[in-house]
CSV table of C-alpha atoms in Angstrom, one decimal:
chain,number,residue,atom,x,y,z
X,275,MET,CA,31.8,4.8,15.9
X,276,LEU,CA,32.3,5.0,19.6
X,277,ARG,CA,29.7,7.7,20.0
X,278,LEU,CA,27.3,5.6,17.9
X,279,LEU,CA,27.8,2.6,20.1
X,280,LEU,CA,27.3,4.6,23.2
X,281,LEU,CA,24.1,6.1,21.7
X,282,CYS,CA,22.8,2.6,20.9
X,283,GLY,CA,23.6,1.5,24.4
X,284,ALA,CA,21.6,4.4,25.9
X,285,LEU,CA,18.6,3.7,23.6
X,286,GLY,CA,18.7,0.0,24.0
X,287,CYS,CA,19.7,-0.8,20.4
X,288,GLY,CA,19.8,-4.5,19.7
X,289,ALA,CA,18.3,-5.4,23.1
X,290,GLU,CA,15.4,-7.8,23.1
X,291,GLN,CA,12.1,-6.3,24.1
X,292,ALA,CA,10.3,-8.0,27.1
X,293,ALA,CA,7.8,-10.5,25.9
X,294,PRO,CA,4.1,-9.8,26.7
X,295,LEU,CA,2.2,-11.8,29.2
X,296,ALA,CA,-0.5,-13.9,27.6
X,297,PHE,CA,-3.6,-16.0,28.3
X,298,THR,CA,-4.7,-18.1,25.3
X,299,MET,CA,-7.1,-20.9,24.6
X,300,LEU,CA,-7.2,-23.3,21.7
X,301,GLN,CA,-10.1,-25.6,20.8
X,302,LEU,CA,-9.9,-28.0,17.8
X,303,THR,CA,-13.0,-29.9,16.6
X,304,ARG,CA,-12.9,-32.6,14.0
X,305,VAL,CA,-16.3,-33.7,12.5
X,306,TYR,CA,-16.6,-36.8,10.3
X,307,ARG,CA,-19.7,-38.8,9.5
X,308,GLY,CA,-21.6,-37.5,12.5
X,309,ASN,CA,-18.7,-38.0,14.9
X,310,SER,CA,-17.1,-35.1,16.8
X,311,MET,CA,-13.6,-35.3,18.2
X,312,PHE,CA,-12.2,-32.6,20.5
X,313,ARG,CA,-8.8,-31.4,21.5
X,314,GLY,CA,-7.6,-28.2,23.1
X,315,ASN,CA,-5.6,-26.4,25.8
X,316,ALA,CA,-5.3,-23.1,27.6
X,317,SER,CA,-2.1,-21.4,28.9
X,318,LEU,CA,-1.4,-18.6,31.3
X,319,ASN,CA,1.8,-16.7,30.8
X,320,GLY,CA,3.3,-19.6,28.9
X,321,GLN,CA,2.3,-22.2,31.4
X,322,LEU,CA,-0.2,-24.9,30.4
X,323,SER,CA,-3.3,-24.3,32.6
X,324,HIS,CA,-5.9,-26.6,31.1
X,325,VAL,CA,-6.0,-29.6,28.7
X,326,LEU,CA,-9.0,-30.9,26.7
X,327,GLU,CA,-8.9,-34.3,25.2
X,328,GLU,CA,-12.3,-35.7,23.9
X,329,HIS,CA,-14.6,-35.5,26.9
X,330,ASN,CA,-11.9,-35.1,29.5
X,331,VAL,CA,-10.8,-31.6,30.6
X,332,THR,CA,-8.0,-31.3,33.2
X,333,GLN,CA,-6.9,-28.3,35.2
X,334,VAL,CA,-3.1,-28.3,35.2
X,335,LEU,CA,-2.6,-25.0,37.2
X,336,PRO,CA,-4.6,-24.6,40.4
X,337,LEU,CA,-6.7,-21.7,39.2
X,338,GLU,CA,-9.9,-23.0,40.9
X,339,PRO,CA,-10.4,-25.0,44.2
X,340,PRO,CA,-11.5,-28.6,43.7
X,341,ASP,CA,-15.2,-28.1,44.3
X,342,ALA,CA,-15.4,-25.1,41.9
X,343,TRP,CA,-13.4,-27.0,39.3
X,344,ALA,CA,-15.6,-30.1,39.6
X,345,ARG,CA,-18.6,-27.9,38.6
X,346,ARG,CA,-16.6,-26.4,35.8
X,347,GLN,CA,-15.7,-29.9,34.5
X,348,ASN,CA,-19.4,-30.8,34.4
X,349,GLN,CA,-20.2,-27.7,32.4
X,350,VAL,CA,-17.5,-28.6,29.9
X,351,ILE,CA,-18.8,-32.1,29.5
X,352,THR,CA,-22.3,-30.8,29.0
X,353,TYR,CA,-21.2,-28.4,26.3
X,354,LEU,CA,-19.3,-31.1,24.5
X,355,LYS,CA,-22.2,-33.6,24.7
X,356,ASN,CA,-24.6,-31.0,23.3
X,357,PHE,CA,-22.3,-30.2,20.5
X,358,ARG,CA,-21.9,-33.9,19.6
X,359,GLN,CA,-25.7,-34.5,19.7
X,360,LEU,CA,-26.3,-31.5,17.4
X,361,VAL,CA,-23.8,-32.9,14.9
X,362,GLN,CA,-25.4,-36.4,15.0
X,363,LEU,CA,-28.8,-34.9,14.5
X,364,PHE,CA,-27.9,-33.0,11.4
X,365,ASN,CA,-25.8,-35.8,10.0
X,366,LYS,CA,-28.9,-38.0,10.0
X,367,GLU,CA,-30.7,-35.5,7.8
X,368,ARG,CA,-27.9,-34.9,5.4
X,369,PRO,CA,-24.8,-37.1,5.8
X,370,ILE,CA,-21.4,-35.7,4.8
X,371,ASN,CA,-18.6,-38.1,3.9
X,372,PHE,CA,-15.7,-35.7,4.2
X,373,THR,CA,-13.9,-34.3,7.3
X,374,GLN,CA,-14.4,-30.8,8.6
X,375,HIS,CA,-11.8,-29.1,10.9
X,376,LEU,CA,-12.8,-26.2,13.1
X,377,CYS,CA,-10.3,-24.3,15.2
X,378,CYS,CA,-11.0,-21.6,17.7
X,379,HIS,CA,-8.1,-19.5,19.0
X,380,LEU,CA,-8.7,-16.7,21.6
X,381,GLY,CA,-7.0,-14.8,24.3
X,382,CYS,CA,-5.3,-11.6,25.3
X,383,ARG,CA,-1.8,-10.2,25.7
X,384,LEU,CA,-0.5,-7.6,28.1
X,385,PHE,CA,2.6,-5.6,27.0
X,386,PRO,CA,5.3,-4.1,29.3
X,387,ASN,CA,4.0,-0.6,28.5
X,388,GLY,CA,0.6,-1.4,29.9
X,389,THR,CA,-1.3,-1.7,26.6
X,390,ALA,CA,-3.3,-4.8,25.9
X,391,GLN,CA,-4.5,-6.7,22.8
X,392,SER,CA,-7.3,-9.3,22.6
X,393,PHE,CA,-8.3,-11.6,19.9
X,394,TYR,CA,-10.7,-14.4,18.8
X,395,GLU,CA,-10.0,-16.2,15.5
X,396,VAL,CA,-11.8,-19.1,13.8
X,397,THR,CA,-10.5,-21.2,11.0
X,398,LEU,CA,-12.5,-23.8,9.0
X,399,ASN,CA,-10.5,-26.5,7.3
X,400,ARG,CA,-7.3,-24.6,8.0
X,401,THR,CA,-8.5,-21.4,6.2
X,402,ALA,CA,-9.3,-18.1,8.0
X,403,PHE,CA,-13.1,-18.1,8.5
X,404,LEU,CA,-14.2,-15.6,11.1
X,405,SER,CA,-12.7,-13.2,13.6
X,406,PHE,CA,-14.1,-11.2,16.4
X,407,HIS,CA,-13.4,-7.4,16.3
X,408,VAL,CA,-13.0,-6.8,20.1
X,409,PRO,CA,-13.4,-2.9,20.2
X,410,ASN,CA,-16.8,-3.0,18.4
X,411,ALA,CA,-17.9,-6.5,19.6
X,412,THR,CA,-18.6,-7.5,16.0
X,413,TRP,CA,-17.9,-10.7,14.0
X,414,GLU,CA,-16.1,-10.3,10.7
X,415,ARG,CA,-15.8,-12.7,7.8
X,416,ARG,CA,-12.3,-13.8,6.8
X,417,TRP,CA,-13.0,-16.4,4.2
X,418,PRO,CA,-11.5,-15.5,0.9
X,419,GLY,CA,-14.2,-14.7,-1.6
X,420,GLU,CA,-18.0,-15.0,-1.1
X,421,LEU,CA,-19.3,-17.9,0.9
X,422,PRO,CA,-22.9,-18.2,2.1
X,423,VAL,CA,-21.8,-20.3,5.0
X,424,ALA,CA,-19.6,-17.5,6.4
X,425,THR,CA,-22.4,-15.0,6.1
X,426,PHE,CA,-24.8,-17.4,7.9
X,427,ALA,CA,-22.4,-18.0,10.7
X,428,GLN,CA,-21.7,-14.3,11.1
X,429,GLU,CA,-25.4,-13.5,11.3
X,430,GLN,CA,-26.0,-16.2,13.9
X,431,LEU,CA,-23.2,-15.1,16.2
X,432,MET,CA,-24.2,-11.5,16.1
X,433,LYS,CA,-27.7,-12.4,17.5
X,434,TYR,CA,-26.6,-13.3,21.0
X,435,PRO,CA,-25.1,-11.1,23.8
X,436,ILE,CA,-23.0,-14.1,24.9
X,437,THR,CA,-21.1,-14.0,21.7
X,438,THR,CA,-20.9,-10.2,21.4
X,439,GLN,CA,-21.0,-8.1,24.6
X,440,ASP,CA,-20.1,-10.9,27.0
X,441,LEU,CA,-17.3,-12.1,24.8
X,442,GLN,CA,-16.0,-8.5,24.5
X,443,TYR,CA,-16.1,-8.1,28.3
X,444,PHE,CA,-14.1,-11.3,28.8
X,445,LEU,CA,-11.5,-10.4,26.3
X,446,ASN,CA,-11.1,-6.7,27.2
X,447,THR,CA,-11.6,-6.9,30.9
X,448,THR,CA,-11.5,-10.3,32.6
X,449,CYS,CA,-8.7,-11.7,30.5
X,450,VAL,CA,-6.6,-8.6,30.8
X,451,SER,CA,-7.1,-8.2,34.5
X,452,ILE,CA,-5.8,-11.8,35.0
X,453,LEU,CA,-2.6,-10.8,33.3
X,454,GLN,CA,-2.3,-7.5,35.2
X,455,ALA,CA,-2.6,-9.5,38.5
X,456,GLN,CA,-0.1,-12.0,37.2
X,457,SER,CA,2.4,-9.2,36.3
X,458,THR,CA,2.5,-8.0,39.9
X,459,ARG,CA,3.4,-11.5,41.3
X,460,THR,CA,6.5,-12.9,39.7
X,461,GLY,CA,6.4,-16.6,39.3
X,462,GLU,CA,3.0,-16.9,41.0
X,463,VAL,CA,-0.3,-17.7,39.4
X,464,SER,CA,-3.0,-15.2,40.5
X,465,GLY,CA,-6.5,-14.3,39.7
X,466,ARG,CA,-8.2,-17.3,41.3
X,467,SER,CA,-11.4,-15.4,42.0
X,468,ARG,CA,-11.8,-14.6,38.4
X,469,ALA,CA,-11.2,-18.1,37.1
X,470,PRO,CA,-14.9,-19.1,37.0
X,471,LEU,CA,-15.5,-16.1,34.7
X,472,VAL,CA,-12.6,-17.2,32.5
X,473,LEU,CA,-13.9,-20.7,31.8
X,474,GLY,CA,-17.5,-19.8,32.1
X,475,LEU,CA,-17.5,-17.1,29.5
X,476,ILE,CA,-15.2,-18.9,27.1
X,477,LEU,CA,-17.2,-22.1,27.2
X,478,GLY,CA,-20.5,-20.1,26.9
X,479,SER,CA,-19.2,-18.3,23.8
X,480,LEU,CA,-17.8,-21.6,22.3
X,481,ALA,CA,-21.1,-23.3,23.0
X,482,MET,CA,-23.0,-20.7,20.9
X,483,LEU,CA,-20.3,-20.8,18.3
X,484,GLY,CA,-20.4,-24.5,18.1
X,485,MET,CA,-24.2,-24.5,17.7
X,486,ALA,CA,-24.1,-21.9,14.9
X,487,LEU,CA,-21.3,-23.5,13.0
X,488,GLY,CA,-22.6,-27.0,13.6
X,489,ILE,CA,-25.8,-26.2,11.8
X,490,PHE,CA,-24.1,-25.8,8.5
X,491,LEU,CA,-20.9,-27.9,9.1
X,492,CYS,CA,-23.1,-30.9,9.3
X,493,THR,CA,-25.7,-30.0,6.6
X,494,GLY,CA,-23.2,-29.5,3.7
X,495,GLY,CA,-23.2,-25.8,4.1
X,496,SER,CA,-26.9,-25.4,3.2
X,497,CYS,CA,-28.1,-22.2,4.7
């Protein structure tokens, strides 16, 4: 028994593995009778970095200087306004009297051994809908069973470099490099120079995603 305990001590038996560093972003969109409501947040290594509430987006961590962040805020507001106008347009043509919930969850993790894992997942009405396969830069359907809406959305997202190659670059390179820089500075938020790419690419990809999904979300799934 003593030898077993000593062996476990040498191998680290029962010891907790170090948690990976992570950068994640969550956007929740609620669509009802032509109205769109937005909520979301982003976090870097467990610290809240950005908050989205309706048309207000706040930078909690100082990832960008004030002038750069002011430009980023305007981009966010423009994206949300465009999404809302698109929803209103299609709702006039074919009103829907039930609520649709869209959730986008994306980010990356850096493990202590140096390996990284990136992801982008989309749920529709709390059911897995689409996911982005990062190594091949391809969108995959996750909806259980056949659904024309899922096929339509997948085809639309595969048409644009911003939702394929650009998104792959952000998840594989930009996102991971932020965490690599963070891991070398204990307790210090780094990667300021990369912050514009972070929000710019995310918001660009979400804009395209919102447009593609909005087409059928607000037309009763007719595609």
